[in-house]
XYZ file of C-alpha atoms in Angstrom:
736
model
C 64.193 108.147 64.005
C 64.550 105.363 66.415
C 66.896 102.715 66.153
C 64.133 100.014 66.260
C 62.498 101.937 63.328
C 65.901 101.728 61.481
C 66.146 98.125 61.978
C 62.478 97.311 60.811
C 63.564 99.090 57.579
C 66.464 96.781 56.793
C 66.505 94.085 53.916
C 65.478 90.562 54.850
C 68.958 89.351 54.846
C 69.994 91.504 57.627
C 66.718 91.257 59.550
C 67.360 87.457 60.028
C 70.350 88.265 61.971
C 68.287 90.612 64.031
C 65.856 87.764 64.682
C 68.925 85.709 66.321
C 69.145 88.330 69.191
C 65.685 87.670 70.429
C 64.684 84.631 72.540
C 63.315 83.974 75.815
C 65.892 85.989 77.607
C 64.488 89.238 75.761
C 61.538 88.591 73.545
C 61.013 90.749 70.735
C 57.317 91.734 71.852
C 59.243 93.695 74.674
C 61.733 95.281 72.069
C 58.554 96.265 69.837
C 56.190 97.492 72.728
C 58.659 99.796 74.555
C 61.239 100.468 71.646
C 61.692 104.320 72.589
C 61.970 103.788 76.299
C 64.143 100.770 76.239
C 66.612 103.055 73.939
C 66.476 105.982 76.502
C 68.021 103.960 79.155
C 71.738 103.418 80.095
C 71.876 99.488 80.094
C 75.523 99.517 79.600
C 76.103 100.965 83.160
C 73.346 99.185 84.502
C 74.840 95.696 83.690
C 77.671 96.298 85.944
C 75.617 98.295 88.545
C 73.166 96.098 90.661
C 71.443 98.763 92.240
C 70.703 100.349 88.918
C 69.881 97.419 87.184
C 67.258 96.727 89.967
C 65.695 100.177 89.197
C 65.622 99.661 85.709
C 64.118 95.965 85.973
C 61.453 97.441 88.305
C 60.840 100.511 85.819
C 60.543 97.981 82.773
C 57.765 95.858 84.742
C 55.813 99.208 85.164
C 56.258 100.244 81.542
C 54.945 96.625 80.571
C 51.882 96.955 82.691
C 51.313 100.400 81.101
C 51.645 98.767 77.808
C 49.272 95.669 78.693
C 46.655 97.781 80.017
C 46.695 100.030 76.813
C 46.380 97.014 74.532
C 43.104 96.288 72.971
C 44.064 93.028 71.485
C 42.975 90.188 74.004
C 45.516 87.827 72.650
C 48.440 90.355 72.590
C 47.451 91.362 76.254
C 47.518 87.849 77.298
C 51.124 87.001 75.562
C 52.354 90.332 77.456
C 51.222 88.959 80.994
C 52.874 85.559 80.235
C 55.885 87.533 79.278
C 56.205 89.785 82.208
C 55.660 86.640 84.196
C 58.666 85.099 82.785
C 60.771 88.043 83.191
C 60.114 88.147 86.824
C 60.986 84.672 87.430
C 64.233 84.798 85.413
C 65.323 88.321 86.506
C 63.947 89.431 89.847
C 67.085 87.938 92.196
C 69.666 89.007 89.245
C 68.417 92.111 87.124
C 71.970 92.910 86.205
C 71.945 89.707 83.799
C 68.863 91.417 82.180
C 70.622 94.605 81.625
C 73.561 92.872 80.100
C 71.192 91.049 77.573
C 69.513 94.211 76.633
C 72.718 95.980 76.200
C 74.264 93.494 74.206
C 71.156 93.257 71.872
C 71.163 97.003 71.375
C 74.810 96.905 70.574
C 74.510 94.326 68.216
C 71.473 96.076 66.349
C 73.666 99.102 66.142
C 76.370 96.854 64.571
C 74.003 95.467 62.151
C 72.663 98.809 61.118
C 76.285 99.916 60.416
C 76.878 97.024 58.410
C 73.798 97.875 56.334
C 75.421 101.536 55.686
C 78.752 100.012 54.276
C 78.724 98.986 50.561
C 80.083 95.776 51.265
C 80.727 93.655 54.452
C 84.376 93.364 55.500
C 86.050 89.898 54.564
C 85.690 88.764 58.201
C 82.235 89.209 58.730
C 81.561 88.018 55.202
C 83.010 84.502 56.111
C 80.998 84.352 59.320
C 77.490 84.749 57.610
C 78.119 82.551 54.316
C 75.467 80.704 53.006
C 78.043 77.927 52.916
C 77.967 77.964 56.908
C 74.292 77.275 57.115
C 74.104 74.423 54.609
C 77.051 72.667 56.437
C 74.901 73.251 59.761
C 71.759 71.857 58.069
C 73.954 68.783 56.943
C 75.151 68.475 60.486
C 71.581 68.353 61.772
C 70.892 65.479 59.253
C 73.603 63.288 60.101
C 73.182 63.629 63.929
C 69.644 62.702 63.278
C 70.337 59.819 61.129
C 72.893 58.287 63.384
C 70.443 58.677 66.465
C 67.685 56.922 64.439
C 69.929 53.996 63.464
C 71.246 53.581 67.190
C 67.536 53.462 68.187
C 66.896 50.584 65.584
C 69.757 48.998 67.082
C 68.034 49.212 70.430
C 65.104 47.279 68.871
C 67.446 44.693 67.482
C 69.169 43.787 70.643
C 66.042 43.288 72.207
C 64.833 40.945 69.529
C 68.204 38.835 69.912
C 67.339 38.759 73.544
C 63.829 37.311 72.866
C 65.253 34.970 70.370
C 67.945 33.957 72.795
C 65.542 33.322 75.674
C 63.364 31.113 73.310
C 66.530 29.062 72.255
C 67.713 29.004 75.939
C 64.171 27.551 77.075
C 63.917 24.919 74.254
C 67.692 23.967 74.841
C 67.252 23.428 78.836
C 64.050 21.758 78.131
C 65.786 19.378 75.651
C 68.661 18.566 78.347
C 65.880 17.743 81.115
C 64.273 14.885 78.986
C 65.336 11.212 79.730
C 68.197 10.000 78.033
C 66.354 7.094 76.559
C 64.596 9.589 74.547
C 67.094 11.260 72.893
C 67.322 9.015 69.910
C 63.551 9.465 69.025
C 62.586 11.171 65.982
C 60.958 14.049 67.885
C 64.201 14.770 69.575
C 66.153 14.825 66.418
C 63.748 16.947 65.128
C 63.854 19.325 68.169
C 67.804 19.366 67.886
C 67.659 20.206 64.007
C 65.176 23.251 65.212
C 67.615 24.093 67.689
C 70.325 24.259 65.451
C 68.533 26.257 62.931
C 67.715 28.816 65.966
C 71.296 28.822 66.858
C 72.478 29.577 63.254
C 69.880 32.341 63.131
C 71.202 33.743 66.551
C 74.706 33.831 65.248
C 73.494 35.517 62.141
C 71.657 38.208 64.157
C 74.838 38.606 66.496
C 76.885 39.247 63.614
C 74.152 41.375 62.111
C 74.191 43.726 64.960
C 77.847 43.775 65.514
C 78.252 44.857 61.867
C 75.568 47.707 62.486
C 77.273 49.020 65.449
C 80.806 48.938 63.708
C 79.323 50.855 60.839
C 77.495 53.305 63.067
C 80.419 53.933 65.227
C 82.735 54.657 61.988
C 79.977 56.977 61.098
C 80.226 58.681 64.557
C 84.053 58.831 64.013
C 83.597 60.392 60.569
C 81.169 63.048 62.038
C 83.425 63.942 64.879
C 86.648 64.253 62.921
C 84.979 65.796 59.732
C 82.202 68.070 61.087
C 81.847 68.357 64.703
C 85.578 69.234 65.602
C 85.527 71.801 62.711
C 82.049 73.417 63.891
C 83.569 73.545 67.426
C 86.849 75.271 65.919
C 84.501 77.314 64.167
C 82.347 78.359 66.974
C 85.845 79.467 69.106
C 87.052 81.539 66.176
C 83.658 83.260 65.890
C 83.899 83.819 69.789
C 87.397 85.402 69.070
C 85.954 87.787 66.515
C 83.013 88.836 69.022
C 85.137 89.413 71.961
C 86.874 92.306 69.785
C 83.622 93.800 68.293
C 82.655 91.490 65.583
C 79.421 90.008 65.149
C 77.517 88.671 68.107
C 78.282 85.214 69.202
C 75.755 82.781 68.405
C 75.303 78.774 67.846
C 76.481 77.573 71.099
C 73.124 75.923 71.853
C 73.095 74.562 68.496
C 76.511 72.843 69.041
C 75.356 71.792 72.518
C 72.555 69.843 70.636
C 74.964 68.128 68.508
C 77.526 66.984 70.955
C 74.691 65.664 73.475
C 72.912 63.639 70.584
C 76.265 62.520 69.483
C 77.113 61.618 73.238
C 73.862 59.751 73.694
C 74.102 57.584 70.846
C 77.772 56.567 72.072
C 76.198 55.902 75.683
C 73.331 53.994 74.151
C 75.806 51.493 72.156
C 77.757 51.194 75.168
C 74.773 49.924 76.935
C 73.740 47.748 73.958
C 77.378 46.283 74.082
C 76.907 45.635 77.824
C 73.715 43.868 77.065
C 75.293 41.724 74.660
C 77.944 40.926 77.096
C 75.283 39.740 79.443
C 73.696 37.429 76.826
C 77.229 35.690 76.130
C 77.070 34.660 79.886
C 73.965 32.749 79.299
C 74.549 31.501 75.478
C 77.798 31.086 73.902
C 79.151 28.572 71.372
C 81.969 28.066 69.061
C 83.156 31.010 66.910
C 80.630 33.243 68.951
C 81.333 36.863 67.300
C 80.341 38.713 70.668
C 83.376 38.052 72.555
C 85.519 38.167 69.447
C 84.326 41.773 68.304
C 82.768 43.335 71.412
C 86.257 44.375 73.332
C 87.506 46.290 70.306
C 84.033 47.979 69.861
C 83.997 48.843 73.516
C 87.303 50.169 73.187
C 86.290 52.525 70.152
C 83.186 53.608 71.602
C 84.771 54.604 75.083
C 87.625 56.404 72.850
C 85.038 58.542 71.403
C 83.063 59.283 74.348
C 86.178 60.332 76.399
C 87.379 62.735 73.346
C 84.023 63.992 72.639
C 83.264 64.909 76.190
C 86.795 66.177 76.420
C 86.592 68.436 73.735
C 82.943 69.545 74.688
C 84.581 71.497 78.010
C 84.767 75.141 76.795
C 85.137 78.735 78.090
C 81.488 80.018 77.188
C 82.481 83.449 78.572
C 85.894 84.761 78.548
C 87.490 86.398 81.344
C 86.343 89.792 81.433
C 86.308 92.723 84.229
C 82.568 94.044 85.118
C 83.914 97.535 84.612
C 84.941 97.245 81.058
C 82.232 94.580 79.677
C 83.302 95.487 76.091
C 86.943 94.859 76.518
C 87.346 91.179 77.500
C 90.487 89.468 78.027
C 92.124 92.325 79.859
C 92.677 91.887 83.520
C 94.015 94.703 86.101
C 95.521 93.274 89.223
C 93.298 93.742 92.465
C 90.109 93.984 90.299
C 87.679 91.453 90.253
C 87.057 89.612 86.888
C 84.295 87.012 85.876
C 84.515 83.727 83.463
C 82.595 81.046 82.811
C 82.788 77.267 81.483
C 80.416 74.914 80.207
C 80.316 71.134 79.337
C 78.263 70.940 76.227
C 77.333 67.301 76.974
C 74.344 66.320 78.997
C 75.565 63.704 81.040
C 73.297 60.670 82.248
C 74.993 60.728 85.729
C 77.919 61.853 87.566
C 79.520 59.839 90.426
C 80.200 62.874 92.538
C 80.070 66.803 92.446
C 82.214 67.909 89.228
C 84.777 70.503 90.716
C 86.273 72.824 88.476
C 89.688 74.249 89.444
C 91.078 77.486 87.863
C 94.911 78.106 87.609
C 96.661 81.102 86.037
C 99.732 80.640 83.972
C 99.686 77.037 84.283
C 103.043 75.111 83.019
C 104.560 78.564 82.246
C 108.294 78.688 82.738
C 109.379 80.756 85.667
C 111.106 83.831 85.126
C 109.781 84.186 81.296
C 107.103 86.809 82.327
C 105.664 88.353 85.307
C 103.925 85.854 87.779
C 100.623 86.199 89.211
C 98.531 84.011 91.447
C 94.829 84.085 91.848
C 93.853 85.800 94.963
C 90.455 84.250 95.996
C 88.888 80.972 95.856
C 89.736 79.185 92.810
C 87.369 76.143 92.963
C 83.656 75.777 92.145
C 81.208 73.116 91.570
C 79.494 72.898 88.258
C 75.720 72.991 88.397
C 72.850 72.545 85.837
C 71.108 75.818 84.513
C 67.636 75.520 83.471
C 68.134 77.221 80.259
C 71.183 75.146 79.071
C 68.886 71.829 78.716
C 70.487 69.945 81.643
C 74.270 70.817 80.654
C 76.367 71.701 83.402
C 78.211 75.030 83.856
C 79.991 77.219 86.466
C 80.495 80.736 86.452
C 83.460 82.398 88.539
C 82.457 85.908 89.392
C 85.001 87.123 91.839
C 88.344 86.109 90.590
C 91.416 88.513 91.349
C 94.775 88.468 90.448
C 97.751 89.405 92.429
C 101.384 89.767 91.298
C 104.273 87.635 92.788
C 106.897 89.789 94.682
C 110.664 89.091 93.461
C 113.212 88.684 96.078
C 115.903 89.929 93.904
C 113.845 93.062 92.934
C 113.811 92.182 89.036
C 111.305 90.607 87.159
C 111.079 88.084 84.362
C 111.164 89.159 80.849
C 112.024 92.657 81.654
C 112.727 94.777 78.854
C 112.132 92.263 76.125
C 108.174 93.019 75.777
C 105.892 95.812 77.252
C 103.411 94.911 79.753
C 100.602 95.041 77.414
C 102.477 92.315 74.976
C 102.869 89.885 77.550
C 100.130 87.042 77.308
C 98.931 84.950 79.914
C 96.567 82.223 80.210
C 93.552 80.922 82.453
C 93.315 77.189 82.834
C 90.210 75.144 83.926
C 90.570 71.471 85.094
C 88.165 69.117 86.330
C 87.768 65.052 86.788
C 84.842 62.956 86.852
C 83.541 59.328 86.171
C 80.522 58.713 84.164
C 79.320 55.106 83.416
C 82.906 53.521 84.633
C 84.583 56.008 82.414
C 86.999 58.479 84.220
C 87.315 61.765 82.269
C 89.871 64.320 83.003
C 88.874 67.931 81.506
C 91.009 70.999 80.698
C 90.661 73.599 78.624
C 92.010 77.476 78.853
C 90.929 81.004 78.026
C 92.170 82.898 75.043
C 95.335 84.717 75.630
C 95.090 87.359 78.317
C 96.618 90.869 78.678
C 97.282 91.683 82.659
C 97.788 95.309 83.621
C 98.509 97.161 86.921
C 97.313 100.529 85.858
C 94.064 101.840 83.887
C 96.666 103.929 81.693
C 97.813 100.465 80.230
C 94.165 99.677 78.960
C 94.317 101.057 75.436
C 97.637 99.200 74.783
C 96.196 96.060 76.242
C 93.132 96.535 73.982
C 95.379 96.857 71.008
C 97.008 93.498 72.034
C 93.583 91.730 72.331
C 92.610 92.952 68.752
C 95.898 92.198 66.923
C 96.077 88.664 68.472
C 92.435 87.614 67.839
C 92.369 89.059 64.604
C 95.410 87.157 63.162
C 95.569 83.841 64.932
C 93.020 80.986 66.016
C 95.964 79.684 68.114
C 94.101 79.333 71.375
C 97.187 79.565 73.524
C 100.216 80.832 71.606
C 101.633 83.116 74.410
C 104.800 83.841 72.498
C 102.699 85.620 69.705
C 104.167 89.103 70.244
C 107.740 87.974 70.126
C 107.390 88.027 66.543
C 103.748 89.626 65.351
C 102.467 88.962 62.207
C 101.425 91.724 60.075
C 97.803 92.507 59.208
C 96.334 93.772 55.940
C 94.432 97.045 55.776
C 91.177 95.135 54.830
C 91.432 93.192 57.832
C 92.480 96.083 60.087
C 89.960 98.421 58.746
C 86.956 95.981 59.315
C 88.121 95.508 63.104
C 88.490 99.368 63.534
C 85.008 99.934 62.257
C 83.783 97.351 64.810
C 85.520 99.346 67.488
C 83.278 102.382 66.490
C 80.241 100.131 66.493
C 80.616 98.740 69.902
C 81.906 101.805 71.807
C 80.235 104.288 69.899
C 77.144 103.250 68.489
C 77.838 103.207 65.136
C 80.750 102.281 62.656
C 82.620 104.035 60.241
C 81.739 104.184 56.493
C 83.806 103.556 53.665
C 84.892 107.222 53.273
C 86.093 107.345 57.008
C 87.914 104.372 56.664
C 89.537 105.537 53.542
C 90.480 108.933 55.654
C 92.037 106.560 58.270
C 94.018 104.559 55.878
C 95.342 107.622 54.565
C 96.484 108.688 58.230
C 98.049 105.302 58.845
C 99.457 104.188 55.530
C 99.886 107.375 53.486
C 100.316 106.751 49.743
C 99.651 103.204 50.258
C 95.975 103.550 51.600
C 94.460 102.655 48.201
C 95.886 98.995 48.621
C 93.415 96.884 50.680
C 96.170 94.397 50.751
C 99.081 96.510 52.149
C 100.583 95.064 55.239
C 100.733 96.865 58.279
C 103.003 96.026 61.256
C 101.934 95.814 64.823
C 104.756 98.300 65.639
C 103.479 100.777 63.203
C 99.913 100.412 64.526
C 100.301 100.398 68.225
C 103.997 101.137 69.025
C 105.482 103.903 66.471
C 104.616 107.405 67.083
C 102.905 109.363 64.096
C 105.523 111.060 62.347
C 105.732 114.610 64.119
C 103.409 113.669 67.087
C 104.211 112.380 70.364
C 101.638 109.411 70.196
C 100.858 106.258 67.911
C 98.008 105.744 65.802
C 96.192 103.756 68.060
C 96.571 105.908 70.828
C 95.226 108.649 68.890
C 92.250 106.567 67.429
C 91.506 105.077 71.023
C 91.246 108.710 72.414
C 89.012 109.617 69.888
C 86.632 106.514 70.881
C 86.709 107.585 74.517
C 85.861 111.138 73.522
C 82.758 109.923 71.498
C 81.655 107.403 73.942
C 81.691 109.870 76.805
C 80.983 113.123 75.440
C 79.855 113.189 71.792
C 77.663 109.956 71.489
C 74.435 111.720 70.197
C 76.137 113.920 67.819
C 78.148 111.147 66.532
C 75.044 108.772 66.081
C 73.133 111.398 64.091
C 76.168 111.259 61.406
C 76.952 115.161 61.999
C 80.696 114.508 62.786
C 82.755 113.829 59.533
C 85.721 113.016 61.640
C 88.838 112.011 59.826
C 89.552 114.553 57.243
C 92.659 116.134 56.019
C 93.159 119.941 56.076
C 93.169 119.738 52.134
C 89.926 117.686 51.987
C 88.389 120.040 54.402
C 89.256 123.102 52.299
C 88.088 121.583 49.266
C 84.715 120.653 50.794
C 83.860 124.048 52.103
C 85.426 126.436 49.630
C 82.376 126.849 47.482
C 79.744 126.724 50.326
C 77.612 129.294 51.829
C 79.705 131.535 54.369
C 79.445 130.217 57.978
C 79.126 126.544 56.607
C 81.267 124.311 59.080
C 82.167 120.777 59.581
C 83.108 118.898 62.466
C 86.544 116.761 62.283
C 88.798 115.132 65.063
C 92.058 116.739 65.810
C 95.229 115.581 64.378
C 97.478 116.979 66.934
C 95.734 116.360 70.199
C 94.708 113.053 71.771
C 90.946 112.932 72.160
C 89.967 116.509 70.569
C 87.399 117.534 68.179
C 87.473 120.745 66.453
C 85.200 122.754 63.830
C 86.232 124.712 60.708
C 84.162 127.399 59.025
C 84.192 129.172 55.686
C 83.838 132.920 54.991
C 83.895 135.167 51.841
C 85.212 138.481 51.886
C 83.975 141.215 49.831
C 87.251 140.954 47.476
C 86.486 137.174 46.794
C 89.031 135.815 49.108
C 88.026 132.600 50.680
C 88.968 132.246 54.580
C 88.880 129.083 56.596
C 88.689 129.388 60.587
C 89.466 126.337 62.948
C 88.880 126.729 66.651
C 91.231 125.322 69.262
C 90.298 121.414 69.691
C 87.892 120.880 72.689
C 89.000 118.110 74.924
C 87.420 115.831 77.479
C 88.364 118.334 80.186
C 86.391 121.295 78.311
C 83.417 118.719 77.163
C 82.908 117.758 80.610
C 81.968 121.618 81.501
C 79.540 122.081 78.378
C 77.873 119.784 76.110
C 79.148 119.890 72.429
C 75.838 120.815 70.996
C 75.524 123.641 73.291
C 78.806 124.671 72.127
C 77.756 124.852 68.649
C 74.921 126.917 69.754
C 76.310 129.403 71.833
C 79.934 129.921 70.017
C 81.232 133.283 69.889
C 84.437 134.954 68.454
C 85.977 138.249 70.241
C 87.752 140.269 67.541
C 89.329 143.652 68.668
C 86.904 143.629 71.855
C 83.779 143.183 69.763
C 81.381 140.335 70.402
C 80.168 139.312 67.091
C 77.396 136.812 66.047
C 77.893 133.063 66.593
C 80.008 132.314 62.731
C 78.138 129.059 62.695
C 75.400 128.966 60.360
C 75.289 125.656 58.250
C 76.323 122.176 59.114
C 78.212 120.815 55.975
C 76.902 120.341 53.396
C 73.725 123.040 53.851
C 71.983 122.037 57.191
C 70.848 124.897 58.918
C 72.653 124.705 62.430
C 69.536 124.778 64.774
C 67.779 122.216 62.445
C 70.743 119.687 62.720
C 71.492 120.376 66.463
C 68.261 121.711 67.925
C 67.195 118.340 69.350
C 70.424 118.060 71.245
C 70.506 121.308 72.785
C 70.134 121.388 76.597
C 66.767 122.660 77.982
C 66.465 126.276 78.874
C 66.117 126.912 82.530
C 62.420 127.386 83.766
C 61.386 131.194 83.973
C 59.762 130.639 87.360
C 62.899 129.836 88.829
C 63.538 132.308 91.537
C 67.406 132.968 90.253
C 68.943 134.709 87.405
C 69.897 131.679 85.427
C 73.552 132.015 84.084
C 74.936 131.313 80.523
C 77.871 129.579 79.607
C 79.298 130.887 76.364
C 82.029 129.506 74.654
C 84.490 132.195 73.371
C 87.301 132.294 70.805
C 89.637 135.330 71.082
C 90.684 136.314 67.606
C 94.375 137.320 67.630
C 95.759 140.433 65.429
C 98.448 138.194 63.797
C 97.147 136.172 61.141
C 99.497 133.288 61.676
C 98.172 132.772 65.233
C 95.459 130.049 65.617
C 92.073 130.810 67.189
C 92.285 130.144 70.779
C 89.299 128.972 72.431
C 88.698 129.660 76.405
C 85.424 127.511 76.725
C 83.613 128.087 78.768
C 84.088 131.640 80.284
C 82.913 132.538 83.721
C 79.015 132.630 83.711
C 77.592 135.475 81.790
C 73.780 136.299 82.641
C 71.191 136.876 79.599
C 70.979 140.565 80.584
C 74.659 141.005 80.610
C 74.996 139.336 77.401
C 71.853 141.322 75.980
C 73.445 144.578 77.009
C 76.735 143.966 75.576
C 74.761 142.874 72.290
C 73.044 146.078 72.339
C 76.060 148.558 72.962
C 79.027 146.905 70.921
C 79.364 147.514 67.409
C 80.672 144.142 65.506
C 83.466 144.243 62.996
C 83.995 140.947 61.425
C 86.439 142.682 58.662
C 89.409 142.127 60.938
C 89.158 138.401 61.229
C 92.006 136.490 59.535
C 92.111 132.743 58.731
C 94.685 130.920 60.759
C 94.386 127.212 60.808
C 95.240 125.579 64.007
C 95.134 122.011 63.310
């Protein structure tokens, strides 16, 4: 079943999360109309390969032409045409952006499907999707709207005061221009009385508008403190979780709307105060409230504007190497990386170009850690993006780090922390003036890990996961000096995310339970059991030359590069102990097998099948694990199809009959087999056959030399015809 069909069968709660994925950047109409084609393309690679992205973009437009021409509904055909034109405008010059958008959507769909398969969401994901958060956001929309409405009414009130004052000013000057002999007349006295009443009313209205301004400014202060700032922190926390494979990060546009509307209200109040200042120049009097209250109100408005705009300067996209888009916050020296900052407030005007400067490890004490500098241009000008509703942003696409040379031949922090435990920071600075207010902007990335060799990538990613799982501090660079422990419930959720992100499908409850036994032993059943950083990433598994994380990461790489189709069909049981394996297989039909990952090899997969002897004895046979070097030569599904065991020089039939529990082998893997070569080909086709040589001694493991040198179908048929098979000599070693 296609991924899109599975999505459509989800419950409404999860379909709402799917709905968030699709907008004008990638309309759901396209996802629906080109579902099969979209899922068959490699969007992950295209996101980092401009030429491949251009080809896929061209092909997508061709596919849309085909769908549109086949569409019978006129309205649908018209909508498809509009969508196609919008895509051409948006992505023709930068098709890799489109590829990244589609890649992200597909990956998030897989994560949602995985969460649907689990009996319950993990604690982190549940906290991010609670109904309380949605209610909070509704309340925020309501408060911002009320403030905006109040400020608009104050505009009308200031205009009313201005008109009233103009009337008073005209009458007052008219009275002054009269002859002094008329000043004691009854008419003059009546006019003076009228002017006094007007002045009293003007004084009342001035006090009233200043009081309203005070109330609104207090409301804005409370909004910023109690809601806007926590919402920003919540978004930053969700950005951390998304960086390590959690739910797709959404809400920035909504946050931007709140920031912009609040800033617009403050700017409008500032203009109203300026207007009141102009009115005082024309008309003032003893105990005039404007000169008394305006300076304090202005300072408060400027203070809130300064801090609102300053806090709205955020890192929209954390530093990431295009070669590893799913592992942000790891930078390799000499390799370009990208990052993007954004101002969430739409500014009415900026006095000059807003230049943003990046600095690496700003204010870091010399000698404490390895030191780096940015090799490429580190200053760019912020620009307005069409889709951001006028907000300023800037993307640094070609940053590159180089390590400083050390004159004395030693490096700071040597021997204290490993390279992947040293945390670094990328800072962004800018300064500008808006409506007479000068604002210094500064923000920084989440802590980064800098590596010099790709072999350090797994360790670096472990550090990134551990940090962002356990703290919301934006710049705790000393975190690994004394790293906190994680509960198994926290850690297991993040590990499942890794499989969702890199392998397309997360881990179910049983698989997580098996992993827990691997890492925690007898404590696996306790979800609150504390796991140390050292046990997770640094200490070797007892009896093995590698840590738990190195073992698991190697499995992720194996799935991603060689086992993805089999994994996404749920054919790999994966993490199962030998004892459990025997329990599962012992009562099954002869030839029933299951697939699991090797516990003794990094990045290895093996299969075990069961046999029943005539005397009732049950035998279990495991093949030597297949690693990436052997899977590069022959797809795993073809290995299952063609696997043979040689025993005493005899070529037996394939012993693999049923995938656990009882699925016929060809029914399970048939769609994944490579197509057979064409019969009209002028050459005799070769056939790679994976063969295990069964040893004489029952204690020796089944070695598998796969694949053997090519054997033509004719040669194989000849052997098959003339050699007799004797399976009774097979023993039951257990290699893994």
